[in-house]
């Protein structure tokens, strides 16, 4: 079975880097909201509202990926939750990406990506299964799966 990987960054650094990413996102949201209040540029306002509306979704999948990375850095059998968490985070990320595509439609006035709203449930299920299978295969056969 799997063993702890020693070629990854140390756990405290991994956590720190992920938290820094979340803090940078928070700063971007605050700056965009401040900019949206002072500008007449519609896309800036639309993007600021979009990020504010999806704030908790972004924080949630970021934290899920953080916890998954922590579990993945631990030795077997403690690392078993990592693939499940990564799969859940990937589903939330797909939801966010679908929302981005719909935002692009809204900003451009086109209806190119509307199909994603219909196709999203199938895509999310597929992504969950693929990410889970890949993560479990890394645990079961760590030497066979390359990163």
Coordinates of C-alpha atoms in Angstrom, one line a residue:
X1 CA 0.0 0.0 0.0
X2 CA 0.9 3.7 -0.1
X3 CA 3.6 5.3 1.9
X4 CA 4.3 8.9 2.8
X5 CA 5.8 10.8 0.0
X6 CA 9.0 12.6 0.8
X7 CA 9.3 14.6 -2.4
X8 CA 6.5 17.0 -1.5
X9 CA 6.8 20.2 0.4
X10 CA 6.7 19.9 4.3
X11 CA 3.1 19.9 5.7
X12 CA 3.4 23.3 7.4
X13 CA 4.6 24.9 4.2
X14 CA 1.8 23.2 2.2
X15 CA -0.8 24.6 4.6
X16 CA 0.8 28.0 4.6
X17 CA 0.9 28.2 0.8
X18 CA -2.8 27.2 0.5
X19 CA -3.8 29.8 3.2
X20 CA -1.8 32.5 1.4
X21 CA -3.7 31.6 -1.8
X22 CA -7.0 32.0 0.0
X23 CA -5.8 35.4 1.6
X24 CA -4.8 36.6 -1.9
X25 CA -8.3 35.7 -3.2
X26 CA -9.8 37.7 -0.3
X27 CA -7.7 40.7 -1.2
X28 CA -8.7 40.5 -4.8
X29 CA -12.4 40.4 -3.9
X30 CA -12.1 43.4 -1.6
X31 CA -10.1 45.4 -4.3
X32 CA -12.6 44.4 -7.0
X33 CA -15.5 45.4 -4.9
X34 CA -13.9 48.8 -4.1
X35 CA -13.1 49.3 -7.7
X36 CA -16.7 48.3 -8.7
X37 CA -18.0 51.0 -6.5
X38 CA -15.9 53.7 -8.2
X39 CA -16.1 52.7 -11.8
X40 CA -18.7 52.8 -14.5
X41 CA -17.2 49.8 -16.3
X42 CA -20.0 47.2 -16.4
X43 CA -17.8 44.1 -16.7
X44 CA -15.8 45.1 -13.6
X45 CA -19.0 45.5 -11.6
X46 CA -20.4 42.2 -13.0
X47 CA -17.2 40.3 -12.1
X48 CA -17.1 41.9 -8.6
X49 CA -20.7 40.9 -8.0
X50 CA -20.0 37.4 -9.4
X51 CA -17.0 36.8 -7.1
X52 CA -19.0 38.2 -4.1
X53 CA -21.9 35.9 -4.9
X54 CA -19.7 32.9 -5.3
X55 CA -17.4 33.8 -2.4
X56 CA -18.4 30.9 -0.1
X57 CA -18.3 28.4 -2.9
X58 CA -14.7 29.4 -3.7
X59 CA -13.7 29.4 0.0
X60 CA -15.4 26.0 0.5
X61 CA -13.6 24.2 -2.4
X62 CA -10.3 25.9 -1.5
X63 CA -10.6 24.6 2.1
X64 CA -11.6 21.1 0.9
X65 CA -8.6 20.9 -1.4
X66 CA -6.4 22.1 1.6
X67 CA -7.7 19.4 3.9
X68 CA -7.3 16.9 1.0
X69 CA -3.7 17.9 0.5
X70 CA -3.0 17.5 4.3
X71 CA -4.5 14.0 4.2
X72 CA -2.6 13.1 1.0
X73 CA 0.7 14.1 2.7
X74 CA 0.1 11.6 5.5
X75 CA 1.0 7.9 5.3
X76 CA -1.4 5.1 4.6
X77 CA -4.0 4.5 6.0
X78 CA -4.5 8.1 7.2
X79 CA -4.4 9.3 3.6
X80 CA -7.6 7.4 2.5
X81 CA -9.9 10.5 2.9
X82 CA -7.8 12.5 0.4
X83 CA -9.3 11.1 -2.8
X84 CA -12.8 11.5 -1.5
X85 CA -12.1 15.1 -0.5
X86 CA -10.4 15.9 -3.8
X87 CA -13.4 14.4 -5.7
X88 CA -15.8 16.6 -3.6
X89 CA -13.6 19.7 -4.2
X90 CA -13.4 18.9 -7.9
X91 CA -17.2 18.8 -8.1
X92 CA -17.5 22.2 -6.5
X93 CA -14.7 23.5 -8.8
X94 CA -16.7 22.3 -11.8
X95 CA -19.8 24.1 -10.5
X96 CA -17.7 27.3 -10.2
X97 CA -16.4 26.8 -13.8
X98 CA -19.9 26.3 -15.1
X99 CA -20.9 29.6 -13.4
X100 CA -17.9 31.3 -15.0
X101 CA -19.1 30.1 -18.4
X102 CA -22.5 31.4 -17.8
X103 CA -21.0 34.7 -16.6
X104 CA -19.1 35.0 -19.9
X105 CA -22.4 34.5 -21.7
X106 CA -24.0 37.3 -19.7
X107 CA -21.1 39.7 -20.2
X108 CA -20.7 39.0 -24.0
X109 CA -24.4 38.7 -24.7
X110 CA -23.8 35.4 -26.4
X111 CA -25.5 32.1 -25.5
X112 CA -22.6 29.8 -26.3
X113 CA -22.1 28.2 -22.9
X114 CA -25.8 27.7 -21.9
X115 CA -25.4 24.0 -22.7
X116 CA -23.1 23.7 -19.6
X117 CA -26.0 24.4 -17.3
X118 CA -27.9 21.4 -18.7
X119 CA -24.8 19.2 -19.0
X120 CA -23.3 20.1 -15.5
X121 CA -24.9 17.3 -13.4
X122 CA -23.5 14.7 -15.8
X123 CA -20.1 16.4 -15.9
X124 CA -20.0 16.7 -12.1
X125 CA -20.7 13.0 -11.7
X126 CA -18.1 12.1 -14.2
X127 CA -15.5 14.3 -12.6
X128 CA -16.2 12.9 -9.2
X129 CA -15.8 9.3 -10.4
X130 CA -12.6 10.1 -12.4
X131 CA -10.9 12.1 -9.6
X132 CA -11.9 9.5 -7.0
X133 CA -10.6 6.6 -9.1
X134 CA -7.3 8.4 -9.8
X135 CA -6.8 9.3 -6.1
X136 CA -7.5 5.8 -4.9
X137 CA -5.3 4.3 -7.6
X138 CA -2.4 6.5 -6.3
X139 CA -3.0 5.0 -2.8
X140 CA -3.3 1.4 -4.0
X141 CA -0.5 1.6 -6.6
X142 CA 1.7 4.5 -5.6
X143 CA 4.7 3.4 -7.8
X144 CA 2.5 2.9 -11.0
X145 CA 0.8 6.3 -11.0
X146 CA 2.9 9.3 -12.0
X147 CA 2.1 12.8 -10.9

